[in-house]
Structure formats: C-alpha cells, structure tokens
C-alpha positions as YAML, in Angstrom:
chain: A
units: angstrom
residues:
- id: 1
  name: MET
  ca: [-19.05, -11.50, -2.32]
- id: 2
  name: PRO
  ca: [-16.34, -11.91, -5.18]
- id: 3
  name: THR
  ca: [-13.74, -13.93, -3.52]
- id: 4
  name: ILE
  ca: [-10.03, -15.91, -5.21]
- id: 5
  name: THR
  ca: [-9.02, -18.82, -3.63]
- id: 6
  name: THR
  ca: [-5.24, -19.07, -2.97]
- id: 7
  name: ASP
  ca: [-3.42, -22.41, -3.49]
- id: 8
  name: ASP
  ca: [-2.46, -22.27, 0.24]
- id: 9
  name: GLY
  ca: [-6.77, -21.94, 0.68]
- id: 10
  name: THR
  ca: [-6.92, -18.48, 1.32]
- id: 11
  name: ARG
  ca: [-9.91, -15.97, 0.63]
- id: 12
  name: ILE
  ca: [-9.08, -13.30, -0.80]
- id: 13
  name: PHE
  ca: [-11.41, -10.10, -0.98]
- id: 14
  name: TYR
  ca: [-11.42, -8.57, -3.95]
- id: 15
  name: LYS
  ca: [-13.52, -5.06, -5.88]
- id: 16
  name: ASP
  ca: [-13.92, -5.69, -9.46]
- id: 17
  name: TRP
  ca: [-15.22, -2.60, -11.01]
- id: 18
  name: GLY
  ca: [-15.71, -0.78, -14.49]
- id: 19
  name: SER
  ca: [-13.74, -2.27, -17.80]
- id: 20
  name: GLY
  ca: [-11.05, -2.21, -20.52]
- id: 21
  name: ARG
  ca: [-6.79, -1.75, -19.54]
- id: 22
  name: PRO
  ca: [-6.51, -3.22, -15.47]
- id: 23
  name: VAL
  ca: [-5.61, -0.73, -12.75]
- id: 24
  name: VAL
  ca: [-4.89, -2.97, -10.05]
- id: 25
  name: PHE
  ca: [-4.22, -1.02, -6.24]
- id: 26
  name: SER
  ca: [-2.43, -2.83, -3.11]
- id: 27
  name: HIS
  ca: [-3.24, -1.30, -0.44]
- id: 28
  name: GLY
  ca: [-1.08, 0.23, 3.11]
- id: 29
  name: TRP
  ca: [-0.66, -0.81, 6.23]
- id: 30
  name: PRO
  ca: [-3.32, -1.58, 8.51]
- id: 31
  name: LEU
  ca: [-6.21, -0.96, 5.98]
- id: 32
  name: ASN
  ca: [-8.38, -2.35, 2.77]
- id: 33
  name: ALA
  ca: [-9.66, -2.20, -0.55]
- id: 34
  name: ASP
  ca: [-11.62, 0.93, 1.16]
- id: 35
  name: ALA
  ca: [-9.59, 3.20, 1.63]
- id: 36
  name: TRP
  ca: [-8.85, 2.98, -2.71]
- id: 37
  name: ASP
  ca: [-12.92, 3.49, -3.22]
- id: 38
  name: GLU
  ca: [-12.15, 7.61, -4.64]
- id: 39
  name: GLN
  ca: [-9.66, 6.44, -6.77]
- id: 40
  name: LEU
  ca: [-10.78, 2.69, -8.02]
- id: 41
  name: ARG
  ca: [-14.57, 4.76, -8.88]
- id: 42
  name: LEU
  ca: [-12.03, 8.09, -10.96]
- id: 43
  name: VAL
  ca: [-10.55, 5.37, -12.78]
- id: 44
  name: ALA
  ca: [-13.62, 2.56, -13.71]
- id: 45
  name: GLU
  ca: [-14.87, 5.97, -14.61]
- id: 46
  name: ARG
  ca: [-12.50, 6.86, -17.44]
- id: 47
  name: GLY
  ca: [-12.78, 3.40, -18.75]
- id: 48
  name: TYR
  ca: [-9.94, 1.23, -17.12]
- id: 49
  name: ARG
  ca: [-10.91, -1.68, -14.63]
- id: 50
  name: ALA
  ca: [-10.33, -1.36, -11.82]
- id: 51
  name: ILE
  ca: [-9.69, -3.77, -9.15]
- id: 52
  name: ALA
  ca: [-8.34, -4.27, -5.46]
- id: 53
  name: HIS
  ca: [-8.28, -6.79, -3.31]
- id: 54
  name: ASP
  ca: [-8.18, -7.01, 0.75]
- id: 55
  name: ARG
  ca: [-4.73, -8.49, 1.91]
- id: 56
  name: ARG
  ca: [-4.50, -11.30, 3.45]
- id: 57
  name: GLY
  ca: [-5.33, -11.00, 6.91]
- id: 58
  name: HIS
  ca: [-7.51, -7.46, 6.57]
- id: 59
  name: GLY
  ca: [-10.83, -6.59, 5.91]
- id: 60
  name: ARG
  ca: [-12.88, -8.95, 4.09]
- id: 61
  name: SER
  ca: [-10.20, -11.98, 3.88]
- id: 62
  name: ASP
  ca: [-9.60, -14.83, 5.12]
- id: 63
  name: GLN
  ca: [-7.12, -14.39, 8.45]
- id: 64
  name: PRO
  ca: [-5.02, -17.21, 8.44]
- id: 65
  name: TRP
  ca: [-2.47, -18.27, 11.50]
- id: 66
  name: HIS
  ca: [0.64, -18.64, 8.50]
- id: 67
  name: GLY
  ca: [1.20, -16.40, 5.73]
- id: 68
  name: ASN
  ca: [2.17, -12.88, 6.46]
- id: 69
  name: ASP
  ca: [4.71, -11.93, 4.66]
- id: 70
  name: MET
  ca: [5.51, -9.71, 1.85]
- id: 71
  name: ASP
  ca: [6.16, -13.42, -0.74]
- id: 72
  name: THR
  ca: [3.58, -14.85, 0.29]
- id: 73
  name: TYR
  ca: [1.41, -10.87, -0.47]
- id: 74
  name: ALA
  ca: [3.29, -10.71, -3.85]
- id: 75
  name: ASP
  ca: [1.86, -14.84, -4.37]
- id: 76
  name: ASP
  ca: [-1.04, -13.46, -3.41]
- id: 77
  name: LEU
  ca: [-1.25, -10.58, -5.60]
- id: 78
  name: ALA
  ca: [-0.07, -13.14, -8.87]
- id: 79
  name: GLN
  ca: [-2.31, -15.29, -8.36]
- id: 80
  name: LEU
  ca: [-5.42, -12.79, -7.82]
- id: 81
  name: THR
  ca: [-4.15, -11.86, -11.41]
- id: 82
  name: ASP
  ca: [-3.63, -15.05, -12.99]
- id: 83
  name: ARG
  ca: [-6.54, -16.08, -11.98]
- id: 84
  name: LEU
  ca: [-8.53, -12.66, -13.74]
- id: 85
  name: ASP
  ca: [-6.71, -12.97, -16.19]
- id: 86
  name: LEU
  ca: [-5.31, -9.62, -15.92]
- id: 87
  name: ARG
  ca: [-2.99, -8.70, -19.47]
- id: 88
  name: ASP
  ca: [-0.90, -5.33, -19.48]
- id: 89
  name: ALA
  ca: [-1.97, -3.87, -16.04]
- id: 90
  name: ALA
  ca: [-0.79, -0.54, -14.75]
- id: 91
  name: LEU
  ca: [0.51, -1.54, -10.04]
- id: 92
  name: VAL
  ca: [-0.81, 0.69, -8.23]
- id: 93
  name: GLY
  ca: [1.28, 0.11, -4.41]
- id: 94
  name: HIS
  ca: [0.70, 2.51, -1.25]
- id: 95
  name: SER
  ca: [2.63, 2.33, 1.43]
- id: 96
  name: THR
  ca: [2.67, -1.66, 2.47]
- id: 97
  name: GLY
  ca: [1.16, -2.09, -0.76]
- id: 98
  name: GLY
  ca: [3.93, 0.20, -3.21]
- id: 99
  name: GLY
  ca: [6.56, -2.88, -1.24]
- id: 100
  name: GLU
  ca: [3.87, -5.74, -1.94]
- id: 101
  name: VAL
  ca: [3.85, -4.20, -5.48]
- id: 102
  name: ALA
  ca: [8.49, -4.09, -5.81]
- id: 103
  name: ARG
  ca: [7.73, -8.18, -4.06]
- id: 104
  name: TYR
  ca: [5.61, -9.58, -6.96]
- id: 105
  name: LEU
  ca: [7.46, -7.92, -9.80]
- id: 106
  name: GLY
  ca: [10.45, -9.27, -8.56]
- id: 107
  name: ARG
  ca: [9.51, -12.56, -7.73]
- id: 108
  name: HIS
  ca: [6.84, -13.06, -10.52]
- id: 109
  name: GLY
  ca: [8.20, -10.62, -13.58]
- id: 110
  name: THR
  ca: [6.29, -7.84, -15.59]
- id: 111
  name: SER
  ca: [5.15, -10.56, -18.09]
- id: 112
  name: ARG
  ca: [1.07, -9.33, -17.48]
- id: 113
  name: VAL
  ca: [2.46, -5.59, -16.67]
- id: 114
  name: ALA
  ca: [2.81, -2.30, -18.34]
- id: 115
  name: LYS
  ca: [3.76, 0.21, -15.44]
- id: 116
  name: ALA
  ca: [4.11, 0.62, -11.86]
- id: 117
  name: LEU
  ca: [2.62, 3.50, -9.12]
- id: 118
  name: LEU
  ca: [4.38, 3.69, -5.91]
- id: 119
  name: LEU
  ca: [3.55, 5.96, -3.47]
- id: 120
  name: SER
  ca: [3.98, 6.91, -0.72]
- id: 121
  name: ALA
  ca: [5.64, 2.94, -0.63]
- id: 122
  name: VAL
  ca: [7.86, 1.51, 1.93]
- id: 123
  name: PRO
  ca: [10.70, 0.59, 0.17]
- id: 124
  name: PRO
  ca: [13.95, -0.11, -0.65]
- id: 125
  name: LEU
  ca: [14.23, -0.25, 3.20]
- id: 126
  name: MET
  ca: [12.16, 1.17, 5.61]
- id: 127
  name: LEU
  ca: [14.21, 0.47, 8.79]
- id: 128
  name: ARG
  ca: [16.99, 2.19, 10.68]
- id: 129
  name: GLY
  ca: [20.82, 0.40, 9.87]
- id: 130
  name: PRO
  ca: [24.39, 1.31, 9.62]
- id: 131
  name: GLY
  ca: [24.16, 1.30, 5.47]
- id: 132
  name: ASN
  ca: [20.62, 2.80, 5.97]
- id: 133
  name: PRO
  ca: [20.98, 5.88, 8.34]
- id: 134
  name: GLU
  ca: [18.28, 7.39, 6.97]
- id: 135
  name: GLY
  ca: [15.91, 4.39, 8.34]
- id: 136
  name: THR
  ca: [13.03, 4.26, 10.72]
- id: 137
  name: PRO
  ca: [14.97, 3.49, 14.41]
- id: 138
  name: LEU
  ca: [13.77, -0.29, 15.66]
- id: 139
  name: GLU
  ca: [11.82, 1.26, 18.57]
- id: 140
  name: ALA
  ca: [9.76, 3.03, 16.85]
- id: 141
  name: LEU
  ca: [8.83, -0.23, 15.09]
- id: 142
  name: ASP
  ca: [8.63, -1.56, 18.74]
- id: 143
  name: GLY
  ca: [6.70, 1.32, 19.54]
- id: 144
  name: ILE
  ca: [3.82, 0.50, 17.42]
- id: 145
  name: ARG
  ca: [4.21, -3.74, 17.52]
- id: 146
  name: ALA
  ca: [3.51, -2.08, 21.24]
- id: 147
  name: GLY
  ca: [0.19, -0.18, 19.81]
- id: 148
  name: VAL
  ca: [-0.73, -3.50, 17.89]
- id: 149
  name: ASP
  ca: [-0.80, -5.75, 21.17]
- id: 150
  name: GLY
  ca: [-2.27, -3.50, 23.53]
- id: 151
  name: ASN
  ca: [-5.89, -1.34, 23.29]
- id: 152
  name: ARG
  ca: [-5.28, -0.93, 19.16]
- id: 153
  name: SER
  ca: [-8.42, 0.96, 18.72]
- id: 154
  name: GLN
  ca: [-6.65, 3.75, 20.71]
- id: 155
  name: PHE
  ca: [-2.93, 4.07, 18.62]
- id: 156
  name: TYR
  ca: [-4.96, 2.67, 15.60]
- id: 157
  name: TRP
  ca: [-7.17, 6.57, 16.17]
- id: 158
  name: ASP
  ca: [-4.45, 7.84, 17.52]
- id: 159
  name: LEU
  ca: [-2.08, 6.61, 14.35]
- id: 160
  name: SER
  ca: [-4.63, 8.42, 12.11]
- id: 161
  name: GLU
  ca: [-3.69, 12.13, 13.36]
- id: 162
  name: SER
  ca: [-0.11, 12.13, 11.72]
- id: 163
  name: PHE
  ca: [-1.07, 9.39, 9.26]
- id: 164
  name: TYR
  ca: [-2.96, 12.39, 7.93]
- id: 165
  name: GLY
  ca: [-1.23, 15.18, 8.71]
- id: 166
  name: PHE
  ca: [-3.72, 16.42, 11.11]
- id: 167
  name: ASN
  ca: [-0.70, 17.46, 13.77]
- id: 168
  name: ARG
  ca: [0.95, 20.04, 11.69]
- id: 169
  name: PRO
  ca: [0.46, 23.15, 12.63]
- id: 170
  name: GLY
  ca: [-1.87, 25.27, 9.67]
- id: 171
  name: ALA
  ca: [-2.81, 20.98, 8.51]
- id: 172
  name: ASP
  ca: [-6.16, 21.22, 6.58]
- id: 173
  name: LEU
  ca: [-8.04, 19.52, 9.55]
- id: 174
  name: SER
  ca: [-11.45, 20.31, 6.57]
- id: 175
  name: GLY
  ca: [-13.53, 17.21, 7.06]
- id: 176
  name: ALA
  ca: [-10.51, 15.35, 8.89]
- id: 177
  name: ASP
  ca: [-12.81, 14.16, 12.03]
- id: 178
  name: GLY
  ca: [-14.77, 11.70, 8.78]
- id: 179
  name: ILE
  ca: [-11.62, 10.67, 7.71]
- id: 180
  name: ARG
  ca: [-9.84, 9.58, 10.87]
- id: 181
  name: ARG
  ca: [-13.13, 7.59, 11.54]
- id: 182
  name: ALA
  ca: [-12.64, 5.54, 8.39]
- id: 183
  name: PHE
  ca: [-9.30, 4.58, 8.76]
- id: 184
  name: TRP
  ca: [-10.19, 3.72, 12.09]
- id: 185
  name: LEU
  ca: [-12.66, 1.25, 10.83]
- id: 186
  name: TRP
  ca: [-10.82, -0.28, 8.79]
- id: 187
  name: SER
  ca: [-7.78, -0.64, 10.45]
- id: 188
  name: MET
  ca: [-9.96, -2.20, 12.98]
- id: 189
  name: GLN
  ca: [-11.14, -5.11, 10.72]
- id: 190
  name: VAL
  ca: [-7.29, -6.17, 10.39]
- id: 191
  name: GLY
  ca: [-7.26, -9.35, 12.22]
- id: 192
  name: ALA
  ca: [-4.67, -9.39, 15.75]
- id: 193
  name: LYS
  ca: [-2.06, -11.09, 13.90]
- id: 194
  name: ALA
  ca: [-1.56, -10.28, 11.03]
- id: 195
  name: ALA
  ca: [-1.60, -6.76, 11.98]
- id: 196
  name: TYR
  ca: [1.33, -7.65, 14.34]
- id: 197
  name: ASP
  ca: [3.21, -9.60, 11.37]
- id: 198
  name: CYS
  ca: [2.71, -7.06, 9.05]
- id: 199
  name: VAL
  ca: [4.66, -4.94, 11.33]
- id: 200
  name: ARG
  ca: [8.20, -6.84, 10.60]
- id: 201
  name: GLN
  ca: [7.45, -6.92, 7.39]
- id: 202
  name: PHE
  ca: [6.68, -3.33, 5.70]
- id: 203
  name: SER
  ca: [10.40, -2.38, 7.69]
- id: 204
  name: GLU
  ca: [12.57, -4.98, 7.14]
- id: 205
  name: THR
  ca: [12.19, -6.20, 4.31]
- id: 206
  name: ASP
  ca: [14.97, -5.05, 2.36]
- id: 207
  name: PHE
  ca: [13.49, -4.21, -1.74]
- id: 208
  name: THR
  ca: [16.69, -3.58, -3.32]
- id: 209
  name: GLU
  ca: [16.65, -6.34, -5.84]
- id: 210
  name: ASP
  ca: [13.10, -6.29, -6.20]
- id: 211
  name: LEU
  ca: [13.24, -3.36, -7.68]
- id: 212
  name: LYS
  ca: [16.13, -3.90, -9.10]
- id: 213
  name: ARG
  ca: [14.38, -6.14, -11.08]
- id: 214
  name: ILE
  ca: [11.64, -3.58, -12.56]
- id: 215
  name: ASP
  ca: [12.19, -2.71, -16.02]
- id: 216
  name: ILE
  ca: [8.97, -0.90, -16.84]
- id: 217
  name: PRO
  ca: [8.03, 2.50, -16.35]
- id: 218
  name: THR
  ca: [7.33, 3.47, -12.91]
- id: 219
  name: LEU
  ca: [6.35, 6.20, -11.37]
- id: 220
  name: VAL
  ca: [7.43, 6.63, -7.64]
- id: 221
  name: ALA
  ca: [5.46, 9.32, -5.65]
- id: 222
  name: HIS
  ca: [6.19, 11.09, -2.29]
- id: 223
  name: GLY
  ca: [4.68, 13.74, 0.33]
- id: 224
  name: ASP
  ca: [8.55, 15.35, 1.77]
- id: 225
  name: ASP
  ca: [6.44, 15.38, 4.67]
- id: 226
  name: ASP
  ca: [5.67, 12.20, 4.72]
- id: 227
  name: GLN
  ca: [5.74, 11.36, 8.73]
- id: 228
  name: ILE
  ca: [4.86, 7.18, 8.98]
- id: 229
  name: VAL
  ca: [7.67, 6.45, 5.92]
- id: 230
  name: PRO
  ca: [9.89, 9.18, 6.05]
- id: 231
  name: ILE
  ca: [10.44, 10.58, 2.34]
- id: 232
  name: ALA
  ca: [15.08, 10.23, 3.06]
- id: 233
  name: ALA
  ca: [14.62, 7.15, 3.56]
- id: 234
  name: ALA
  ca: [12.14, 6.21, 0.41]
- id: 235
  name: ALA
  ca: [11.33, 7.46, -2.53]
- id: 236
  name: PRO
  ca: [14.58, 9.11, -3.68]
- id: 237
  name: LYS
  ca: [16.48, 5.01, -3.07]
- id: 238
  name: THR
  ca: [13.74, 4.28, -4.99]
- id: 239
  name: ALA
  ca: [13.77, 5.98, -7.86]
- id: 240
  name: ARG
  ca: [17.43, 5.18, -8.27]
- id: 241
  name: LEU
  ca: [17.04, 1.49, -8.55]
- id: 242
  name: ILE
  ca: [15.21, 1.19, -10.31]
- id: 243
  name: PRO
  ca: [15.94, 1.49, -14.21]
- id: 244
  name: ASP
  ca: [12.48, 3.65, -15.87]
- id: 245
  name: SER
  ca: [11.21, 5.46, -13.49]
- id: 246
  name: VAL
  ca: [10.03, 8.93, -12.25]
- id: 247
  name: LEU
  ca: [10.40, 10.33, -9.08]
- id: 248
  name: LYS
  ca: [7.16, 13.27, -8.20]
- id: 249
  name: VAL
  ca: [8.44, 15.00, -4.64]
- id: 250
  name: TYR
  ca: [3.96, 16.87, -3.22]
- id: 251
  name: PRO
  ca: [5.66, 19.56, -0.90]
- id: 252
  name: GLY
  ca: [4.14, 19.54, 2.42]
- id: 253
  name: ALA
  ca: [2.27, 16.27, 1.16]
- id: 254
  name: SER
  ca: [1.63, 13.51, 4.72]
- id: 255
  name: HIS
  ca: [1.90, 10.01, 4.04]
- id: 256
  name: GLY
  ca: [-2.47, 9.40, 3.73]
- id: 257
  name: LEU
  ca: [-4.43, 11.06, 0.92]
- id: 258
  name: HIS
  ca: [-6.59, 13.91, 1.60]
- id: 259
  name: GLY
  ca: [-7.65, 17.51, 0.48]
- id: 260
  name: ALA
  ca: [-4.82, 19.01, -2.08]
- id: 261
  name: TYR
  ca: [-2.99, 15.76, -2.17]
- id: 262
  name: ARG
  ca: [-5.36, 13.98, -3.11]
- id: 263
  name: ALA
  ca: [-5.88, 16.23, -6.17]
- id: 264
  name: ALA
  ca: [-2.93, 16.07, -7.58]
- id: 265
  name: PHE
  ca: [-1.85, 12.95, -6.71]
- id: 266
  name: GLU
  ca: [-4.99, 12.09, -9.03]
- id: 267
  name: ALA
  ca: [-4.29, 14.36, -11.07]
- id: 268
  name: ASP
  ca: [-0.67, 12.41, -11.87]
- id: 269
  name: LEU
  ca: [-2.11, 8.59, -12.22]
- id: 270
  name: LEU
  ca: [-4.06, 9.73, -14.49]
- id: 271
  name: ASP
  ca: [-1.26, 11.18, -16.60]
- id: 272
  name: PHE
  ca: [-0.05, 8.58, -15.93]
- id: 273
  name: LEU
  ca: [-1.47, 6.07, -17.09]
- id: 274
  name: THR
  ca: [-2.03, 7.57, -19.81]
- id: 275
  name: SER
  ca: [1.21, 8.48, -20.99]
...
C-alpha cells in the first residue's frame, strides 16, 4: 500500500490515481479515503491526478495514541503534499476534512494550492456558544462521544441514516441499504481512540482565523437539510470570512453525498476545477 511516514513516525495511507493537475480530497469523520472513490475516479478520468489519504487513526493509516488533533491532521496533509511534491493543487474537504483543509491553509499557506472546495464542512465553529447560537449543543456532541464509547457498531449504523438524510419523509431510498453498509464498514475501521478524540476536534476547533488567511478561490458548498453539520452555523459564515469565495447551497440536501445531490455536486466540482 502506498504510504508516507510523518515526522512522528506515523504511516499515512493514500490513493494516487491518474495524472495531471493534482486534486487532493480529505474525508469526513468517521470515514476514510474510500468515501471519495467515485469522485476520485471522476476527476482522474478527466485528466487530473486524484489523491486521497486516510487520516491518521482512520482506515489503513496507523493508529497512534497521540496526534489526533486538527493541527496534526493539517501537518500530515502538508507532509503528504510535500512528499508527493504537489503544486497548483485543488484541495477538496468534506465535513471534518473541510476543517483539515482550512487548518492546512491557515497553518501552511497556499504556495502549493490554487483553489479549495469545502463541502458540508465544520468551519468556522460547530459548537454552540455565546458567539455562535446557531451551533450544535454540547449535549449532542457528548451523545456522539457516548455512542463511540459504547456500542459503536450500532451507533455508526444508526448515524448513517441521518448522515444521508434517509430518515426524512419522502427521501430517495434507492440504494440506501448499500450506502449505509458502506458507511458502517468505513466507520468500523477507525480506531476507537482516534474516533473519540476527533469529536472534540471537529466540533470545538475555531477555524475563524484560518478562513481569513485563505487567499485563493474557494467554493463553499452545503446542503440546507444537513443534520450533521447544520448549515446555519457553517457555510454562510465561512463564505463571509474567506475573501474570494462563492457559496453554493443545495436545497434539501443531506450531509452525505448520494443520488441527485451527488450528481449536482460532481457537476459543480468539475466546473470549479476548470474555472
């Protein structure tokens, strides 16, 4: 399996498909690079070099006890970018991966990156507080931690339903069982420590200053029926903080890509890459 070894000795697995201008995908919690497979193939078939890694603690990467924090995630992405000598890249991050991309750009700059796409991403801050009344209550996040700490297999299966909006009246349930099984499989591959630690990272990290430092064209995309990262605390605020950004809202769309939402996003992704 292709891997890099980070400065702290952690092996990070990555996929590297096709050739051309690099497009680097960062996955959401608690998944891995496989969640981007359809989009990796899509862009590779159209002349891009498609790359996606398993975040440390997830999938086929090592599961170290330490380093399950947003700064280290961003540093891992920077080391992957440097080791593969990627230039003029487009970064695409979903959910927690969107936070990873934002922290990478805020921490390491844009010398190797030409544009970014944040999809259903957690920035600027997910946790509800005095300055963020639209955010997610701490009790709900504590419930996620309890699920990971308890019967995580059942928790991930239950989570998959709202992740893709299959619990909504009139939802498109074609292929739902297969999509949920894939979500469960990917989720069960994340280490218990990494999964638990990451909840605090995606929910309590404030990305405001990172977003202000992003000086490249950025597409901020979000479904307005996202039950995992509700849009009110996320995309509109993020778009206002990034100087050169465009906000794209998908009516009725969930957190996870599937069906018509996936098709619409993929069309926008290709348009963004060629613009």
